[in-house]
Amino acid sequence: MRFRGNTQFASAVGLVLGLLCAVEAAKVNKHKPWIETTYHGIVTENDDKVLLDPPLIALDKDAPLRYAGEICGFRIHGQNVPFEAVVLDKSTGEGVIRAKDKLDCELQKEHTFTIQAYDCGEGPDGANMKKSHKATVHIQVNDINEYSPVFKEKSYKATVIEGKKYDSILKVEAVDADCSFQFSQICNYEIVTPDVPFTVDKDGFIKNTEKLSYGKERMYKLTVTAYDCGKNRASEDVLVKISVKPTCKPSWQGFNKRIEYEPGTGSLALFPSMHLETCDEPITSIRASIELETNHIGKGCDRDTYSEKSLHKLCGASSGTVELLPAPSSSTNWTVGLPTDNGHDSDQVFEFNGTQAIKVPDGMVSTSLKEPFTISVWMRHGPGAHEKETILCNSDKMEMNRHHYSLYVHNCRLILLLRQDPSETENYKPAEFHWKLDQVCDKEWHHYVLNVEFPAVSLFVDGTTFEPFLVTEDYPLHTSKIETQLTIGACWQGGNARMAQFFRGNLAGLMIRSGKLENKKVIDCLYTCKEGLDVQLPEEVASTVKVEFNPNQSSLTVEGEDIDAFDKVMQHISYLNSRQFPTPGIRHLRISTTVKCFNEESCVTVPDAEGYVMVLQPEEPKISLSGIDHFARSAAEFESQEGVTLFPELRIVSTITREVEADTESEAAEGADDDPTVQETVVSEEIMHNLDMCEVTVVGDELDGEHESLEVDVSQLQQRGLEMSSSNLGLVITGVNTMANYEQVLHLIHYKNWHTEALFDRKFKLVCSELNGRYISNDFKVEVNVIHTANPVEHANNAMVQPNFINPVHHASVDLSGHNLVNAHQASVVPSAATIVIVVCVSFLVFMIILGVFRIRAAHQRTMRDQENGKENEMDWDDSALTITVNPMETYEDQHSSEEEEEEEEESEDGEEEDDITSAESESSEDEEGGEPEDQQGTSRQQQLEWDDSTLTY
């Protein structure tokens, strides 16, 4: 029984031990694998092996138990992870991570995922396997230099200004598709084109190594390449174009410095292609002043150079003008001694050098100081000494030095002295009127007009009114019977009998006229220039640009904001000279420009532009006077009330000559093709213009006013606005009028002589001119012969008996040796001794000439007869016993008839030479002459005499 109890006890112990063993067996895989918490790996693209740090190793404390202590694998967690983990050694837990496929760094540069390790469990079936914690894996894909740099642009362009060195002109830029910093960065740029003045740095900035010149090269073409840091060169080089621009200087462009003006062509555009270059500077406003410098032309600009008296008339001033500085002539000779510019191309001005003065003849000025009068003058005067310089002075002729009135300059002041005549009341009255003017001393021409209406005096300078700043008073002059002397350029000191207060400067057009020049238009007309600037504003810019002129249009100002509109206005500015014959020469132009910019600090400055207008020499007119220059009239006509018309058939013609190119077709027809030069032909063309003077002077002895005179119908002159002055030298007709009107007036000039007994001839000369002597005609000389008639003889039967040596002739008109005799009386003529001698000599000379011609012709015909079988049917001329008898008292008409026959003979000879009459025809003509009566033979031969030079050898 006891044994049985032990057995049960042992069984219970065995069961407990079995259970304990079972429990222990259940606890074989009791530890989880262990791995690092973070891994960093590197993999090169196009490779699958990943280098991890730290290495991928899993540990298990169950080792070295089989299965439980072994690592069976790694599990990667994440979406689309291109990696896998592989166990290399189960017992050591070593593993690797590798790429499933080729990686592309350019697509994804980094990968992050988690990984776990797991053991083999309790047995081969992997039951009860355990997993480690999740570790983070960061893998960077290393790049390889598989891409080359590529430029961002296909080409690059830049513009530089010549003469400047730039820090950077432009930047070229290339990119590399590689993902790594090393291979994706551009480490270097290079200019491939050799020998160019440019360089490029590692950042792609191109700059010039020297100053560029637009004249040397206008555009550079460069080839540039790039390298990445892996030394890969760009797949394609890039082209860089660098244009060189001329240095931009703000200025007027397209402006010709020389502008030629052809007279008579009207308005000429000065700047048709001009524009303002602002170098891209933003402009807010522009102001330009255009100045035409004409101070050196005439009296400050181009004006009509007629006499001042004529200009006053042309401008509408009333009559009563006295010209104190006229052009020297036979009737106005007191200005002969003064230096002038001759007045040909421009106005005639007189120079006073401080030692010269002239006296105006007595009676020229009859102006009463009690009545209104006007003084006008052109003056150019510079800063002078402190003495008085007299322009015009009326002073005592002798004994005293009183100045009755004078106009003088003193310390840049213009002063008019006007002393009143003695009056009943000895009160102070205004005596000196002072004007302080810059114009008096600026060495420029100015026009002065003083309207005197005592006690008021008004002054106009260049058309602008000035009031006196000082008026001083004085007593009237004391009563005196001393005559006065009017002088110019100084003042006559009668007490000292010398000149004083000399003027230094230039004067022209000094006038005194009765009455005031109240019309401002007349004053402006006297001053206005015939040349100046003009502008026709285009409609589209008229409202945006403002234009202002000065009074004489020698300068204008243009203001605007829009540069395009401003340029259009400038392009329409023109030069105009309205004179038919302008003064040739240079007129300087200057354009002064100021601009305003948005940024005043960097605002541009436009330099002045300068040029000149060249007014070409006008076609010079040739004024020709023609007509009957030699004629005879009976003494009775000279003594008649009408007298003898001097210029009955006068013609005035003006022509100009031009050079024109010959017709090329006609030249080719004449074989002129071989001549490469251009042929020019001079042609004459008649033109119309005015005249301002015609002067008739006596050639020889002066006119004797007691028995001869030159007369013209004054009323006809006045109708045409002309004036006449006469002296013992002749007469002068003045005034601006047409050539036709001057012709008509000159036809009316008559010469009278009441004492013709001792007068045989009289000679006269006619000269006409235009523009105050600038263009002068030829000298047209006329000789008039006096024909003395016989006095009738009274007989007892009161019948008129003619002398037996005079044949009565009744011709309506008589021609004396080619001189027309108009309205000759139908009466017998007794030639004077001088006329008879002339007639005899001329007749004998003509006869001898005819005789010689006839003998030459007869000898020639005899030679021809000898050649034609000895036929002698020609008359012989035997002058061996020739006797010439001349009746010295034959009538004038017979002589005239003989001379007409001689003229007909000469015409016949000319005609025969042209028709080339044969010798046989000439002989037959002479045979017919043989049948005429003997008394007509000589005359007939003279009329029918022919000249045959067809076979004559010279």
Short mmCIF file of N, CA and C in Angstrom, two decimals, residues 168-252:
data_model
loop_
_atom_site.label_atom_id
_atom_site.label_comp_id
_atom_site.label_asym_id
_atom_site.label_seq_id
_atom_site.Cartn_x
_atom_site.Cartn_y
_atom_site.Cartn_z
N SER A 168 29.07 96.57 -67.67
CA SER A 168 28.32 95.41 -68.15
C SER A 168 27.43 95.88 -69.30
N ILE A 169 27.54 95.20 -70.44
CA ILE A 169 26.70 95.53 -71.59
C ILE A 169 25.44 94.68 -71.57
N LEU A 170 25.60 93.35 -71.37
CA LEU A 170 24.47 92.44 -71.26
C LEU A 170 24.94 91.18 -70.56
N LYS A 171 23.98 90.34 -70.19
CA LYS A 171 24.28 89.08 -69.49
C LYS A 171 23.73 87.93 -70.31
N VAL A 172 24.60 86.94 -70.55
CA VAL A 172 24.15 85.70 -71.16
C VAL A 172 24.00 84.68 -70.02
N GLU A 173 23.04 83.78 -70.17
CA GLU A 173 22.78 82.83 -69.09
C GLU A 173 22.45 81.46 -69.68
N ALA A 174 23.14 80.43 -69.13
CA ALA A 174 22.90 79.05 -69.53
C ALA A 174 22.46 78.24 -68.30
N VAL A 175 21.74 77.16 -68.54
CA VAL A 175 21.27 76.29 -67.46
C VAL A 175 21.68 74.85 -67.79
N ASP A 176 21.77 74.02 -66.69
CA ASP A 176 22.14 72.61 -66.84
C ASP A 176 21.07 71.77 -66.17
N ALA A 177 20.62 70.73 -66.85
CA ALA A 177 19.50 69.92 -66.35
C ALA A 177 19.91 68.94 -65.27
N ASP A 178 21.21 68.80 -65.00
CA ASP A 178 21.63 67.90 -63.94
C ASP A 178 21.09 68.39 -62.62
N CYS A 179 20.85 67.36 -61.71
CA CYS A 179 20.19 67.71 -60.45
C CYS A 179 21.15 68.14 -59.37
N SER A 180 22.38 67.78 -59.51
CA SER A 180 23.31 68.08 -58.43
C SER A 180 23.84 69.50 -58.56
N PHE A 181 24.23 70.00 -57.46
CA PHE A 181 24.81 71.34 -57.45
C PHE A 181 26.07 71.37 -58.29
N GLN A 182 26.86 70.35 -58.22
CA GLN A 182 28.13 70.34 -58.94
C GLN A 182 27.92 70.35 -60.44
N PHE A 183 27.03 69.54 -60.91
CA PHE A 183 26.87 69.40 -62.35
C PHE A 183 25.80 70.32 -62.93
N SER A 184 24.97 70.87 -62.09
CA SER A 184 23.94 71.77 -62.60
C SER A 184 24.39 73.22 -62.61
N GLN A 185 25.49 73.53 -61.99
CA GLN A 185 26.00 74.89 -61.95
C GLN A 185 26.89 75.16 -63.15
N ILE A 186 26.78 76.46 -63.71
CA ILE A 186 27.65 76.91 -64.80
C ILE A 186 28.85 77.58 -64.15
N CYS A 187 29.98 76.93 -64.37
CA CYS A 187 31.17 77.46 -63.72
C CYS A 187 31.94 78.43 -64.60
N ASN A 188 31.66 78.49 -65.93
CA ASN A 188 32.50 79.33 -66.78
C ASN A 188 31.77 79.64 -68.09
N TYR A 189 31.97 80.90 -68.58
CA TYR A 189 31.52 81.31 -69.92
C TYR A 189 32.75 81.71 -70.72
N GLU A 190 32.65 81.57 -72.03
CA GLU A 190 33.81 81.87 -72.86
C GLU A 190 33.34 82.45 -74.21
N ILE A 191 34.04 83.55 -74.68
CA ILE A 191 33.78 84.12 -76.00
C ILE A 191 34.64 83.36 -77.00
N VAL A 192 33.99 82.70 -77.94
CA VAL A 192 34.70 81.87 -78.90
C VAL A 192 35.29 82.72 -80.03
N THR A 193 34.59 83.80 -80.42
CA THR A 193 35.06 84.64 -81.52
C THR A 193 36.37 85.31 -81.14
N PRO A 194 37.39 85.19 -81.97
CA PRO A 194 38.68 85.77 -81.60
C PRO A 194 38.76 87.26 -81.95
N ASP A 195 39.67 87.93 -81.28
CA ASP A 195 40.05 89.32 -81.60
C ASP A 195 38.85 90.27 -81.59
N VAL A 196 38.09 90.21 -80.55
CA VAL A 196 37.01 91.17 -80.38
C VAL A 196 37.24 91.92 -79.07
N PRO A 197 36.86 93.20 -79.01
CA PRO A 197 37.15 94.00 -77.81
C PRO A 197 36.11 93.78 -76.71
N PHE A 198 35.84 92.53 -76.41
CA PHE A 198 34.85 92.21 -75.38
C PHE A 198 35.38 91.06 -74.51
N THR A 199 34.85 90.96 -73.31
CA THR A 199 35.16 89.87 -72.40
C THR A 199 33.90 89.49 -71.65
N VAL A 200 33.86 88.20 -71.14
CA VAL A 200 32.71 87.72 -70.39
C VAL A 200 33.22 87.07 -69.10
N ASP A 201 32.54 87.35 -68.01
CA ASP A 201 32.98 86.78 -66.73
C ASP A 201 32.22 85.49 -66.45
N LYS A 202 32.51 84.87 -65.26
CA LYS A 202 31.93 83.57 -64.93
C LYS A 202 30.43 83.64 -64.70
N ASP A 203 29.92 84.86 -64.49
CA ASP A 203 28.47 85.01 -64.30
C ASP A 203 27.75 85.35 -65.58
N GLY A 204 28.49 85.46 -66.70
CA GLY A 204 27.85 85.70 -67.99
C GLY A 204 27.74 87.16 -68.38
N PHE A 205 28.34 88.08 -67.64
CA PHE A 205 28.27 89.51 -67.97
C PHE A 205 29.35 89.85 -69.02
N ILE A 206 28.89 90.45 -70.11
CA ILE A 206 29.80 90.83 -71.20
C ILE A 206 30.05 92.34 -71.11
N LYS A 207 31.28 92.75 -71.28
CA LYS A 207 31.64 94.16 -71.29
C LYS A 207 32.73 94.39 -72.33
N ASN A 208 32.86 95.65 -72.73
CA ASN A 208 33.89 95.98 -73.72
C ASN A 208 35.21 96.27 -73.03
N THR A 209 36.28 95.90 -73.71
CA THR A 209 37.61 96.09 -73.13
C THR A 209 38.25 97.40 -73.59
N GLU A 210 37.61 98.07 -74.58
CA GLU A 210 38.10 99.36 -75.05
C GLU A 210 36.92 100.17 -75.55
N LYS A 211 37.16 101.47 -75.73
CA LYS A 211 36.10 102.34 -76.23
C LYS A 211 35.83 102.02 -77.69
N LEU A 212 34.56 101.89 -77.99
CA LEU A 212 34.16 101.51 -79.34
C LEU A 212 33.93 102.76 -80.21
N SER A 213 34.09 102.56 -81.50
CA SER A 213 33.92 103.66 -82.45
C SER A 213 32.89 103.27 -83.49
N TYR A 214 31.91 104.14 -83.65
CA TYR A 214 30.86 103.89 -84.66
C TYR A 214 31.45 103.89 -86.06
N GLY A 215 32.45 104.72 -86.28
CA GLY A 215 33.06 104.79 -87.59
C GLY A 215 33.88 103.55 -87.92
N LYS A 216 34.41 102.90 -86.91
CA LYS A 216 35.23 101.71 -87.14
C LYS A 216 34.39 100.48 -87.34
N GLU A 217 33.40 100.25 -86.48
CA GLU A 217 32.54 99.07 -86.57
C GLU A 217 31.18 99.43 -86.01
N ARG A 218 30.15 99.16 -86.81
CA ARG A 218 28.80 99.51 -86.37
C ARG A 218 28.10 98.35 -85.63
N MET A 219 28.56 97.11 -85.85
CA MET A 219 27.96 95.96 -85.14
C MET A 219 29.01 94.86 -84.98
N TYR A 220 29.06 94.31 -83.78
CA TYR A 220 29.93 93.17 -83.49
C TYR A 220 29.06 91.93 -83.30
N LYS A 221 29.53 90.77 -83.85
CA LYS A 221 28.84 89.50 -83.69
C LYS A 221 29.77 88.54 -82.96
N LEU A 222 29.35 88.12 -81.78
CA LEU A 222 30.17 87.26 -80.93
C LEU A 222 29.51 85.90 -80.78
N THR A 223 30.36 84.85 -80.65
CA THR A 223 29.88 83.50 -80.31
C THR A 223 30.35 83.18 -78.90
N VAL A 224 29.39 82.84 -78.04
CA VAL A 224 29.69 82.61 -76.62
C VAL A 224 29.27 81.18 -76.26
N THR A 225 30.10 80.48 -75.47
CA THR A 225 29.77 79.15 -74.98
C THR A 225 29.84 79.15 -73.46
N ALA A 226 29.35 77.98 -72.85
CA ALA A 226 29.31 77.87 -71.38
C ALA A 226 29.79 76.48 -70.97
N TYR A 227 30.33 76.42 -69.74
CA TYR A 227 30.80 75.16 -69.17
C TYR A 227 30.18 74.99 -67.79
N ASP A 228 29.71 73.72 -67.48
CA ASP A 228 29.24 73.47 -66.12
C ASP A 228 30.45 73.06 -65.26
N CYS A 229 30.17 72.84 -64.00
CA CYS A 229 31.27 72.55 -63.09
C CYS A 229 31.86 71.16 -63.31
N GLY A 230 31.19 70.34 -64.10
CA GLY A 230 31.76 69.07 -64.50
C GLY A 230 32.52 69.18 -65.79
N LYS A 231 32.72 70.44 -66.27
CA LYS A 231 33.49 70.74 -67.47
C LYS A 231 32.80 70.28 -68.75
N ASN A 232 31.51 70.07 -68.67
CA ASN A 232 30.75 69.82 -69.88
C ASN A 232 30.49 71.13 -70.61
N ARG A 233 30.77 71.22 -71.93
CA ARG A 233 30.54 72.43 -72.73
C ARG A 233 29.10 72.47 -73.20
N ALA A 234 28.62 73.64 -73.43
CA ALA A 234 27.25 73.81 -73.90
C ALA A 234 27.04 73.05 -75.19
N SER A 235 25.86 72.51 -75.32
CA SER A 235 25.57 71.73 -76.52
C SER A 235 25.57 72.62 -77.77
N GLU A 236 25.12 73.88 -77.64
CA GLU A 236 25.13 74.83 -78.74
C GLU A 236 25.61 76.17 -78.23
N ASP A 237 26.53 76.76 -78.98
CA ASP A 237 26.98 78.11 -78.62
C ASP A 237 25.89 79.11 -78.99
N VAL A 238 25.95 80.29 -78.40
CA VAL A 238 24.93 81.31 -78.63
C VAL A 238 25.56 82.51 -79.35
N LEU A 239 24.76 83.19 -80.22
CA LEU A 239 25.21 84.36 -80.96
C LEU A 239 24.81 85.63 -80.20
N VAL A 240 25.76 86.52 -80.06
CA VAL A 240 25.53 87.80 -79.37
C VAL A 240 25.83 88.93 -80.36
N LYS A 241 24.84 89.82 -80.60
CA LYS A 241 25.01 90.97 -81.48
C LYS A 241 25.05 92.24 -80.65
N ILE A 242 26.12 92.99 -80.82
CA ILE A 242 26.28 94.25 -80.09
C ILE A 242 26.39 95.38 -81.12
N SER A 243 25.38 96.26 -81.15
CA SER A 243 25.36 97.39 -82.08
C SER A 243 26.02 98.60 -81.43
N VAL A 244 26.81 99.31 -82.23
CA VAL A 244 27.46 100.52 -81.76
C VAL A 244 26.67 101.72 -82.29
N LYS A 245 26.20 102.53 -81.40
CA LYS A 245 25.41 103.70 -81.76
C LYS A 245 26.28 104.95 -81.63
N PRO A 246 26.15 105.88 -82.58
CA PRO A 246 26.92 107.12 -82.43
C PRO A 246 26.60 107.80 -81.11
N THR A 247 27.56 108.53 -80.66
CA THR A 247 27.38 109.21 -79.38
C THR A 247 26.13 110.08 -79.42
N CYS A 248 25.24 109.85 -78.57
CA CYS A 248 23.99 110.62 -78.54
C CYS A 248 24.25 111.96 -77.87
N LYS A 249 24.13 113.00 -78.69
CA LYS A 249 24.28 114.35 -78.17
C LYS A 249 22.98 115.10 -78.46
N PRO A 250 22.33 115.56 -77.45
CA PRO A 250 21.10 116.32 -77.72
C PRO A 250 21.40 117.48 -78.65
N SER A 251 20.74 117.50 -79.81
CA SER A 251 21.02 118.53 -80.80
C SER A 251 19.96 118.48 -81.89
N TRP A 252 19.99 119.50 -82.75
CA TRP A 252 19.14 119.51 -83.93
C TRP A 252 19.81 118.69 -85.03
#
